[in-house]
Amino acid sequence: ATKFWILSNPEFLAEGTAMKDLDKPDRVLIGGQAEEAIGVLVDIYAHWVPRERILTTNLWSSELSKLVANAMLAQRVSSINSIARLCERTGADVGEVSRAIGTDTRIGPKFLNASIGFGGSCFQKDIL
C-alpha cells in the first residue's frame, strides 16, 4: 500500500520580491507528524537553504505561524497609519518618527511606511 503524509509548508514570499525570497528565504517552515516525510522535505530545501533556517513543527503550528506572521505585519502597517494621523494633528513628521523608531533594534525599519492601509493578496485573507 502507498503511504501518504500531509505536510504544511507555507510560503513567506513578498509581492515584488517573490523570486528572491524563494531563492534566499529568511526561513522555511515545515510542519507535519511524520518525521520521515518532514526529513525528505528538509533534505530537498537543504540543497539551497542553510539548515539553521529550516524550521520544523507540527502541522497546526506551521499553519498558525503563517497566519500570525501576516496578522502581525498587518497590525504593524495599521499602527504606523494611526501614528501618521497623530503626526498630522500634532505637526510631527511621520517619516522622521518612522526612521527614529525603526532604528530601535527591537522594532526594525520594515513595514513602517504610512499608506492608505494594508493590502496585498495575503494580509486581507489571513486576518479575517
mmCIF file of N, CA and C in Angstrom:
data_model
loop_
_atom_site.group_PDB
_atom_site.id
_atom_site.type_symbol
_atom_site.label_atom_id
_atom_site.label_comp_id
_atom_site.label_asym_id
_atom_site.label_seq_id
_atom_site.Cartn_x
_atom_site.Cartn_y
_atom_site.Cartn_z
ATOM 1 N N ALA A 1 0.839 -1.186 0.000
ATOM 2 C CA ALA A 1 0.000 0.000 0.000
ATOM 3 C C ALA A 1 0.886 1.252 0.000
ATOM 4 N N THR A 2 0.436 2.242 -0.684
ATOM 5 C CA THR A 2 1.153 3.509 -0.759
ATOM 6 C C THR A 2 0.834 4.347 0.464
ATOM 7 N N LYS A 3 1.870 4.955 1.038
ATOM 8 C CA LYS A 3 1.675 5.828 2.192
ATOM 9 C C LYS A 3 1.626 7.278 1.721
ATOM 10 N N PHE A 4 0.745 8.035 2.322
ATOM 11 C CA PHE A 4 0.667 9.462 2.065
ATOM 12 C C PHE A 4 0.772 10.199 3.385
ATOM 13 N N TRP A 5 1.499 11.298 3.382
ATOM 14 C CA TRP A 5 1.601 12.142 4.561
ATOM 15 C C TRP A 5 1.209 13.557 4.171
ATOM 16 N N ILE A 6 0.645 14.232 5.099
ATOM 17 C CA ILE A 6 0.291 15.631 4.876
ATOM 18 C C ILE A 6 1.317 16.496 5.587
ATOM 19 N N LEU A 7 1.893 17.414 4.837
ATOM 20 C CA LEU A 7 2.841 18.372 5.393
ATOM 21 C C LEU A 7 2.318 19.781 5.145
ATOM 22 N N SER A 8 2.681 20.665 6.009
ATOM 23 C CA SER A 8 2.404 22.085 5.819
ATOM 24 C C SER A 8 3.728 22.762 5.506
ATOM 25 N N ASN A 9 3.755 23.514 4.424
ATOM 26 C CA ASN A 9 4.968 24.218 4.012
ATOM 27 C C ASN A 9 4.569 25.597 3.490
ATOM 28 N N PRO A 10 4.132 26.475 4.404
ATOM 29 C CA PRO A 10 3.652 27.786 3.965
ATOM 30 C C PRO A 10 4.770 28.615 3.349
ATOM 31 N N GLU A 11 4.371 29.414 2.375
ATOM 32 C CA GLU A 11 5.344 30.302 1.746
ATOM 33 C C GLU A 11 5.319 31.653 2.446
ATOM 34 N N PHE A 12 6.462 32.292 2.449
ATOM 35 C CA PHE A 12 6.609 33.625 3.032
ATOM 36 C C PHE A 12 7.202 34.554 1.978
ATOM 37 N N LEU A 13 6.540 34.633 0.840
ATOM 38 C CA LEU A 13 7.021 35.437 -0.279
ATOM 39 C C LEU A 13 6.342 36.793 -0.255
ATOM 40 N N ALA A 14 7.106 37.833 -0.482
ATOM 41 C CA ALA A 14 6.545 39.182 -0.539
ATOM 42 C C ALA A 14 6.277 39.549 -1.993
ATOM 43 N N GLU A 15 5.200 40.291 -2.207
ATOM 44 C CA GLU A 15 4.904 40.750 -3.562
ATOM 45 C C GLU A 15 6.050 41.629 -4.053
ATOM 46 N N GLY A 16 6.492 41.351 -5.265
ATOM 47 C CA GLY A 16 7.576 42.134 -5.847
ATOM 48 C C GLY A 16 8.955 41.533 -5.633
ATOM 49 N N THR A 17 9.097 40.649 -4.648
ATOM 50 C CA THR A 17 10.404 40.019 -4.393
ATOM 51 C C THR A 17 10.270 38.500 -4.293
ATOM 52 N N ALA A 18 9.235 37.940 -4.887
ATOM 53 C CA ALA A 18 8.948 36.510 -4.729
ATOM 54 C C ALA A 18 10.111 35.616 -5.173
ATOM 55 N N MET A 19 10.708 35.896 -6.312
ATOM 56 C CA MET A 19 11.799 35.039 -6.800
ATOM 57 C C MET A 19 13.013 35.124 -5.881
ATOM 58 N N LYS A 20 13.342 36.326 -5.433
ATOM 59 C CA LYS A 20 14.453 36.495 -4.494
ATOM 60 C C LYS A 20 14.140 35.783 -3.174
ATOM 61 N N ASP A 21 12.916 35.931 -2.703
ATOM 62 C CA ASP A 21 12.519 35.296 -1.448
ATOM 63 C C ASP A 21 12.560 33.776 -1.554
ATOM 64 N N LEU A 22 12.221 33.245 -2.719
ATOM 65 C CA LEU A 22 12.264 31.801 -2.927
ATOM 66 C C LEU A 22 13.702 31.304 -2.983
ATOM 67 N N ASP A 23 14.566 32.083 -3.618
ATOM 68 C CA ASP A 23 15.974 31.700 -3.752
ATOM 69 C C ASP A 23 16.732 31.822 -2.434
ATOM 70 N N LYS A 24 16.442 32.865 -1.667
ATOM 71 C CA LYS A 24 17.147 33.115 -0.407
ATOM 72 C C LYS A 24 16.140 33.438 0.699
ATOM 73 N N PRO A 25 15.375 32.428 1.132
ATOM 74 C CA PRO A 25 14.372 32.687 2.173
ATOM 75 C C PRO A 25 15.019 32.940 3.530
ATOM 76 N N ASP A 26 14.380 33.799 4.328
ATOM 77 C CA ASP A 26 14.910 34.005 5.678
ATOM 78 C C ASP A 26 14.590 32.817 6.571
ATOM 79 N N ARG A 27 13.546 32.057 6.204
ATOM 80 C CA ARG A 27 13.262 30.793 6.872
ATOM 81 C C ARG A 27 12.331 29.976 6.000
ATOM 82 N N VAL A 28 12.398 28.659 6.204
ATOM 83 C CA VAL A 28 11.473 27.714 5.591
ATOM 84 C C VAL A 28 10.803 27.001 6.750
ATOM 85 N N LEU A 29 9.490 26.874 6.683
ATOM 86 C CA LEU A 29 8.733 26.248 7.758
ATOM 87 C C LEU A 29 8.063 24.991 7.225
ATOM 88 N N ILE A 30 8.305 23.883 7.909
ATOM 89 C CA ILE A 30 7.723 22.602 7.516
ATOM 90 C C ILE A 30 7.032 22.019 8.736
ATOM 91 N N GLY A 31 5.754 21.729 8.600
ATOM 92 C CA GLY A 31 5.000 21.146 9.699
ATOM 93 C C GLY A 31 4.396 19.816 9.300
ATOM 94 N N GLY A 32 4.360 18.903 10.243
ATOM 95 C CA GLY A 32 3.745 17.606 9.981
ATOM 96 C C GLY A 32 3.918 16.678 11.161
ATOM 97 N N GLN A 33 3.374 15.469 11.013
ATOM 98 C CA GLN A 33 3.508 14.458 12.065
ATOM 99 C C GLN A 33 4.588 13.438 11.738
ATOM 100 N N ALA A 34 4.701 13.082 10.474
ATOM 101 C CA ALA A 34 5.610 12.016 10.059
ATOM 102 C C ALA A 34 7.033 12.556 9.909
ATOM 103 N N GLU A 35 7.897 12.164 10.828
ATOM 104 C CA GLU A 35 9.289 12.632 10.799
ATOM 105 C C GLU A 35 9.982 12.266 9.487
ATOM 106 N N GLU A 36 9.666 11.100 8.949
ATOM 107 C CA GLU A 36 10.283 10.674 7.695
ATOM 108 C C GLU A 36 9.923 11.636 6.557
ATOM 109 N N ALA A 37 8.662 12.001 6.464
ATOM 110 C CA ALA A 37 8.218 12.922 5.414
ATOM 111 C C ALA A 37 8.826 14.306 5.610
ATOM 112 N N ILE A 38 8.856 14.764 6.852
ATOM 113 C CA ILE A 38 9.475 16.060 7.144
ATOM 114 C C ILE A 38 10.939 16.036 6.717
ATOM 115 N N GLY A 39 11.628 14.945 7.041
ATOM 116 C CA GLY A 39 13.041 14.808 6.689
ATOM 117 C C GLY A 39 13.292 14.867 5.193
ATOM 118 N N VAL A 40 12.405 14.265 4.413
ATOM 119 C CA VAL A 40 12.545 14.296 2.952
ATOM 120 C C VAL A 40 12.464 15.735 2.446
ATOM 121 N N LEU A 41 11.494 16.489 2.947
ATOM 122 C CA LEU A 41 11.351 17.879 2.501
ATOM 123 C C LEU A 41 12.502 18.751 3.003
ATOM 124 N N VAL A 42 12.960 18.500 4.221
ATOM 125 C CA VAL A 42 14.134 19.222 4.736
ATOM 126 C C VAL A 42 15.329 18.986 3.820
ATOM 127 N N ASP A 43 15.545 17.735 3.416
ATOM 128 C CA ASP A 43 16.677 17.410 2.542
ATOM 129 C C ASP A 43 16.584 18.123 1.192
ATOM 130 N N ILE A 44 15.375 18.267 0.672
ATOM 131 C CA ILE A 44 15.205 18.981 -0.601
ATOM 132 C C ILE A 44 15.595 20.447 -0.430
ATOM 133 N N TYR A 45 15.045 21.087 0.588
ATOM 134 C CA TYR A 45 15.369 22.503 0.820
ATOM 135 C C TYR A 45 16.846 22.707 1.152
ATOM 136 N N ALA A 46 17.460 21.748 1.817
ATOM 137 C CA ALA A 46 18.857 21.887 2.254
ATOM 138 C C ALA A 46 19.826 22.029 1.079
ATOM 139 N N HIS A 47 19.365 21.778 -0.136
ATOM 140 C CA HIS A 47 20.223 21.981 -1.312
ATOM 141 C C HIS A 47 20.531 23.458 -1.540
ATOM 142 N N TRP A 48 19.672 24.359 -1.048
ATOM 143 C CA TRP A 48 19.950 25.789 -1.230
ATOM 144 C C TRP A 48 19.643 26.655 -0.012
ATOM 145 N N VAL A 49 19.040 26.072 1.007
ATOM 146 C CA VAL A 49 18.728 26.829 2.217
ATOM 147 C C VAL A 49 19.555 26.257 3.369
ATOM 148 N N PRO A 50 20.314 27.083 4.077
ATOM 149 C CA PRO A 50 21.068 26.570 5.233
ATOM 150 C C PRO A 50 20.120 25.908 6.240
ATOM 151 N N ARG A 51 20.531 24.778 6.769
ATOM 152 C CA ARG A 51 19.659 24.009 7.672
ATOM 153 C C ARG A 51 19.189 24.808 8.879
ATOM 154 N N GLU A 52 19.993 25.754 9.343
ATOM 155 C CA GLU A 52 19.559 26.533 10.512
ATOM 156 C C GLU A 52 18.366 27.436 10.183
ATOM 157 N N ARG A 53 18.089 27.612 8.900
ATOM 158 C CA ARG A 53 16.922 28.414 8.503
ATOM 159 C C ARG A 53 15.703 27.547 8.190
ATOM 160 N N ILE A 54 15.833 26.246 8.336
ATOM 161 C CA ILE A 54 14.715 25.330 8.094
ATOM 162 C C ILE A 54 14.130 24.941 9.447
ATOM 163 N N LEU A 55 12.912 25.391 9.691
ATOM 164 C CA LEU A 55 12.240 25.140 10.960
ATOM 165 C C LEU A 55 11.213 24.029 10.776
ATOM 166 N N THR A 56 11.151 23.117 11.732
ATOM 167 C CA THR A 56 10.156 22.052 11.673
ATOM 168 C C THR A 56 9.261 22.121 12.909
ATOM 169 N N THR A 57 7.975 21.906 12.678
ATOM 170 C CA THR A 57 6.974 21.974 13.741
ATOM 171 C C THR A 57 5.910 20.919 13.468
ATOM 172 N N ASN A 58 4.889 20.912 14.314
ATOM 173 C CA ASN A 58 3.743 20.078 13.972
ATOM 174 C C ASN A 58 2.901 20.814 12.928
ATOM 175 N N LEU A 59 1.960 20.118 12.356
ATOM 176 C CA LEU A 59 1.158 20.656 11.265
ATOM 177 C C LEU A 59 0.444 21.946 11.643
ATOM 178 N N TRP A 60 -0.199 21.969 12.789
ATOM 179 C CA TRP A 60 -1.004 23.126 13.182
ATOM 180 C C TRP A 60 -0.142 24.323 13.568
ATOM 181 N N SER A 61 1.004 24.079 14.175
ATOM 182 C CA SER A 61 1.910 25.194 14.494
ATOM 183 C C SER A 61 2.402 25.864 13.216
ATOM 184 N N SER A 62 2.658 25.071 12.191
ATOM 185 C CA SER A 62 3.107 25.615 10.914
ATOM 186 C C SER A 62 2.031 26.495 10.289
ATOM 187 N N GLU A 63 0.814 25.996 10.229
ATOM 188 C CA GLU A 63 -0.285 26.764 9.636
ATOM 189 C C GLU A 63 -0.557 28.043 10.419
ATOM 190 N N LEU A 64 -0.605 27.924 11.743
ATOM 191 C CA LEU A 64 -0.888 29.093 12.573
ATOM 192 C C LEU A 64 0.243 30.116 12.488
ATOM 193 N N SER A 65 1.480 29.661 12.358
ATOM 194 C CA SER A 65 2.620 30.574 12.242
ATOM 195 C C SER A 65 2.487 31.477 11.026
ATOM 196 N N LYS A 66 2.033 30.940 9.916
ATOM 197 C CA LYS A 66 1.833 31.737 8.698
ATOM 198 C C LYS A 66 0.771 32.808 8.928
ATOM 199 N N LEU A 67 -0.358 32.408 9.509
ATOM 200 C CA LEU A 67 -1.447 33.357 9.741
ATOM 201 C C LEU A 67 -1.045 34.435 10.738
ATOM 202 N N VAL A 68 -0.349 34.039 11.802
ATOM 203 C CA VAL A 68 0.073 35.006 12.821
ATOM 204 C C VAL A 68 1.101 35.979 12.250
ATOM 205 N N ALA A 69 2.027 35.493 11.427
ATOM 206 C CA ALA A 69 3.026 36.384 10.814
ATOM 207 C C ALA A 69 2.333 37.469 9.991
ATOM 208 N N ASN A 70 1.366 37.079 9.177
ATOM 209 C CA ASN A 70 0.669 38.076 8.361
ATOM 210 C C ASN A 70 -0.186 39.001 9.209
ATOM 211 N N ALA A 71 -0.806 38.480 10.249
ATOM 212 C CA ALA A 71 -1.608 39.333 11.135
ATOM 213 C C ALA A 71 -0.727 40.363 11.835
ATOM 214 N N MET A 72 0.462 39.946 12.265
ATOM 215 C CA MET A 72 1.361 40.880 12.947
ATOM 216 C C MET A 72 1.873 41.956 11.995
ATOM 217 N N LEU A 73 2.153 41.580 10.752
ATOM 218 C CA LEU A 73 2.601 42.574 9.776
ATOM 219 C C LEU A 73 1.471 43.548 9.436
ATOM 220 N N ALA A 74 0.255 43.035 9.311
ATOM 221 C CA ALA A 74 -0.892 43.917 9.054
ATOM 222 C C ALA A 74 -1.090 44.875 10.223
ATOM 223 N N GLN A 75 -0.906 44.379 11.433
ATOM 224 C CA GLN A 75 -1.045 45.230 12.621
ATOM 225 C C GLN A 75 0.007 46.328 12.613
ATOM 226 N N ARG A 76 1.197 45.990 12.167
ATOM 227 C CA ARG A 76 2.295 46.966 12.113
ATOM 228 C C ARG A 76 1.958 48.096 11.138
ATOM 229 N N VAL A 77 1.432 47.736 9.969
ATOM 230 C CA VAL A 77 1.032 48.743 8.989
ATOM 231 C C VAL A 77 -0.110 49.583 9.551
ATOM 232 N N SER A 78 -1.056 48.938 10.183
ATOM 233 C CA SER A 78 -2.177 49.661 10.786
ATOM 234 C C SER A 78 -1.685 50.632 11.861
ATOM 235 N N SER A 79 -0.708 50.202 12.644
ATOM 236 C CA SER A 79 -0.162 51.063 13.703
ATOM 237 C C SER A 79 0.518 52.299 13.135
ATOM 238 N N ILE A 80 1.345 52.131 12.098
ATOM 239 C CA ILE A 80 2.041 53.295 11.550
ATOM 240 C C ILE A 80 1.042 54.243 10.889
ATOM 241 N N ASN A 81 -0.051 53.704 10.355
ATOM 242 C CA ASN A 81 -1.081 54.576 9.789
ATOM 243 C C ASN A 81 -1.763 55.392 10.886
ATOM 244 N N SER A 82 -1.981 54.795 12.042
ATOM 245 C CA SER A 82 -2.544 55.542 13.179
ATOM 246 C C SER A 82 -1.565 56.607 13.652
ATOM 247 N N ILE A 83 -0.296 56.263 13.672
ATOM 248 C CA ILE A 83 0.739 57.224 14.066
ATOM 249 C C ILE A 83 0.786 58.373 13.054
ATOM 250 N N ALA A 84 0.592 58.063 11.772
ATOM 251 C CA ALA A 84 0.585 59.107 10.737
ATOM 252 C C ALA A 84 -0.543 60.105 10.985
ATOM 253 N N ARG A 85 -1.709 59.609 11.370
ATOM 254 C CA ARG A 85 -2.820 60.521 11.678
ATOM 255 C C ARG A 85 -2.484 61.398 12.877
ATOM 256 N N LEU A 86 -1.835 60.815 13.877
ATOM 257 C CA LEU A 86 -1.408 61.589 15.044
ATOM 258 C C LEU A 86 -0.390 62.656 14.636
ATOM 259 N N CYS A 87 0.529 62.278 13.745
ATOM 260 C CA CYS A 87 1.532 63.235 13.260
ATOM 261 C C CYS A 87 0.869 64.401 12.536
ATOM 262 N N GLU A 88 -0.137 64.106 11.727
ATOM 263 C CA GLU A 88 -0.838 65.174 11.006
ATOM 264 C C GLU A 88 -1.467 66.171 11.975
ATOM 265 N N ARG A 89 -1.984 65.689 13.070
ATOM 266 C CA ARG A 89 -2.656 66.568 14.040
ATOM 267 C C ARG A 89 -1.687 67.342 14.927
ATOM 268 N N THR A 90 -0.491 66.803 15.105
ATOM 269 C CA THR A 90 0.455 67.438 16.031
ATOM 270 C C THR A 90 1.565 68.208 15.336
ATOM 271 N N GLY A 91 1.725 68.019 14.028
ATOM 272 C CA GLY A 91 2.814 68.675 13.318
ATOM 273 C C GLY A 91 4.080 67.841 13.270
ATOM 274 N N ALA A 92 4.031 66.636 13.798
ATOM 275 C CA ALA A 92 5.189 65.738 13.701
ATOM 276 C C ALA A 92 5.279 65.199 12.275
ATOM 277 N N ASP A 93 6.454 64.758 11.888
ATOM 278 C CA ASP A 93 6.694 64.203 10.558
ATOM 279 C C ASP A 93 6.730 62.683 10.683
ATOM 280 N N VAL A 94 5.769 61.996 10.052
ATOM 281 C CA VAL A 94 5.691 60.543 10.183
ATOM 282 C C VAL A 94 6.941 59.857 9.637
ATOM 283 N N GLY A 95 7.569 60.428 8.612
ATOM 284 C CA GLY A 95 8.811 59.853 8.092
ATOM 285 C C GLY A 95 9.925 59.890 9.121
ATOM 286 N N GLU A 96 10.015 61.010 9.828
ATOM 287 C CA GLU A 96 11.030 61.129 10.880
ATOM 288 C C GLU A 96 10.721 60.200 12.049
ATOM 289 N N VAL A 97 9.452 60.107 12.415
ATOM 290 C CA VAL A 97 9.065 59.205 13.508
ATOM 291 C C VAL A 97 9.352 57.757 13.114
ATOM 292 N N SER A 98 9.000 57.382 11.883
ATOM 293 C CA SER A 98 9.264 56.018 11.397
ATOM 294 C C SER A 98 10.749 55.697 11.424
ATOM 295 N N ARG A 99 11.551 56.642 10.949
ATOM 296 C CA ARG A 99 13.003 56.430 10.943
ATOM 297 C C ARG A 99 13.527 56.289 12.366
ATOM 298 N N ALA A 100 13.031 57.120 13.275
ATOM 299 C CA ALA A 100 13.503 57.085 14.665
ATOM 300 C C ALA A 100 13.134 55.776 15.355
ATOM 301 N N ILE A 101 11.901 55.329 15.179
ATOM 302 C CA ILE A 101 11.528 54.076 15.853
ATOM 303 C C ILE A 101 12.094 52.866 15.120
ATOM 304 N N GLY A 102 12.299 52.995 13.805
ATOM 305 C CA GLY A 102 12.849 51.891 13.027
ATOM 306 C C GLY A 102 14.299 51.588 13.336
ATOM 307 N N THR A 103 15.024 52.554 13.915
ATOM 308 C CA THR A 103 16.420 52.289 14.285
ATOM 309 C C THR A 103 16.525 51.533 15.604
ATOM 310 N N ASP A 104 15.420 51.410 16.313
ATOM 311 C CA ASP A 104 15.386 50.580 17.529
ATOM 312 C C ASP A 104 15.477 49.125 17.071
ATOM 313 N N THR A 105 16.523 48.418 17.476
ATOM 314 C CA THR A 105 16.735 47.049 17.000
ATOM 315 C C THR A 105 15.606 46.107 17.397
ATOM 316 N N ARG A 106 14.854 46.449 18.414
ATOM 317 C CA ARG A 106 13.721 45.603 18.802
ATOM 318 C C ARG A 106 12.553 45.775 17.845
ATOM 319 N N ILE A 107 12.536 46.876 17.109
ATOM 320 C CA ILE A 107 11.424 47.172 16.208
ATOM 321 C C ILE A 107 11.833 46.950 14.756
ATOM 322 N N GLY A 108 12.927 47.577 14.325
ATOM 323 C CA GLY A 108 13.391 47.449 12.944
ATOM 324 C C GLY A 108 12.599 48.321 11.990
ATOM 325 N N PRO A 109 13.137 48.550 10.790
ATOM 326 C CA PRO A 109 12.558 49.528 9.871
ATOM 327 C C PRO A 109 11.466 49.011 8.931
ATOM 328 N N LYS A 110 11.234 47.723 8.872
ATOM 329 C CA LYS A 110 10.298 47.199 7.872
ATOM 330 C C LYS A 110 8.843 47.451 8.244
ATOM 331 N N PHE A 111 8.040 47.685 7.222
ATOM 332 C CA PHE A 111 6.595 47.894 7.359
ATOM 333 C C PHE A 111 6.268 49.119 8.199
ATOM 334 N N LEU A 112 7.083 50.154 8.092
ATOM 335 C CA LEU A 112 6.837 51.404 8.807
ATOM 336 C C LEU A 112 6.569 52.558 7.849
ATOM 337 N N ASN A 113 6.035 52.258 6.679
ATOM 338 C CA ASN A 113 5.681 53.301 5.719
ATOM 339 C C ASN A 113 4.180 53.518 5.768
ATOM 340 N N ALA A 114 3.781 54.716 6.159
ATOM 341 C CA ALA A 114 2.355 55.027 6.226
ATOM 342 C C ALA A 114 1.758 55.017 4.822
ATOM 343 N N SER A 115 0.535 54.512 4.723
ATOM 344 C CA SER A 115 -0.165 54.466 3.441
ATOM 345 C C SER A 115 -1.667 54.476 3.718
ATOM 346 N N ILE A 116 -2.436 54.096 2.731
ATOM 347 C CA ILE A 116 -3.889 54.127 2.905
ATOM 348 C C ILE A 116 -4.414 52.904 3.650
ATOM 349 N N GLY A 117 -3.564 51.984 3.982
ATOM 350 C CA GLY A 117 -3.987 50.775 4.695
ATOM 351 C C GLY A 117 -3.089 49.629 4.319
ATOM 352 N N PHE A 118 -3.426 48.461 4.803
ATOM 353 C CA PHE A 118 -2.658 47.291 4.408
ATOM 354 C C PHE A 118 -3.451 46.546 3.354
ATOM 355 N N GLY A 119 -2.733 45.854 2.482
ATOM 356 C CA GLY A 119 -3.414 45.149 1.401
ATOM 357 C C GLY A 119 -2.586 43.978 0.941
ATOM 358 N N GLY A 120 -2.529 43.795 -0.340
ATOM 359 C CA GLY A 120 -1.833 42.652 -0.892
ATOM 360 C C GLY A 120 -2.738 41.434 -0.909
ATOM 361 N N SER A 121 -2.197 40.339 -1.384
ATOM 362 C CA SER A 121 -3.014 39.139 -1.541
ATOM 363 C C SER A 121 -3.118 38.313 -0.272
ATOM 364 N N CYS A 122 -2.269 38.549 0.726
ATOM 365 C CA CYS A 122 -2.273 37.702 1.919
ATOM 366 C C CYS A 122 -2.885 38.358 3.143
ATOM 367 N N PHE A 123 -2.537 39.598 3.408
ATOM 368 C CA PHE A 123 -2.987 40.219 4.657
ATOM 369 C C PHE A 123 -4.506 40.181 4.791
ATOM 370 N N GLN A 124 -5.212 40.537 3.712
ATOM 371 C CA GLN A 124 -6.672 40.607 3.791
ATOM 372 C C GLN A 124 -7.281 39.259 4.151
ATOM 373 N N LYS A 125 -6.855 38.193 3.494
ATOM 374 C CA LYS A 125 -7.467 36.888 3.740
ATOM 375 C C LYS A 125 -6.992 36.267 5.048
ATOM 376 N N ASP A 126 -5.776 36.550 5.461
ATOM 377 C CA ASP A 126 -5.225 35.890 6.642
ATOM 378 C C ASP A 126 -5.675 36.503 7.958
ATOM 379 N N ILE A 127 -6.191 37.721 7.939
ATOM 380 C CA ILE A 127 -6.605 38.318 9.211
ATOM 381 C C ILE A 127 -8.107 38.236 9.438
ATOM 382 N N LEU A 128 -8.854 37.733 8.463
ATOM 383 C CA LEU A 128 -10.311 37.617 8.627
ATOM 384 C C LEU A 128 -10.662 36.529 9.615
#
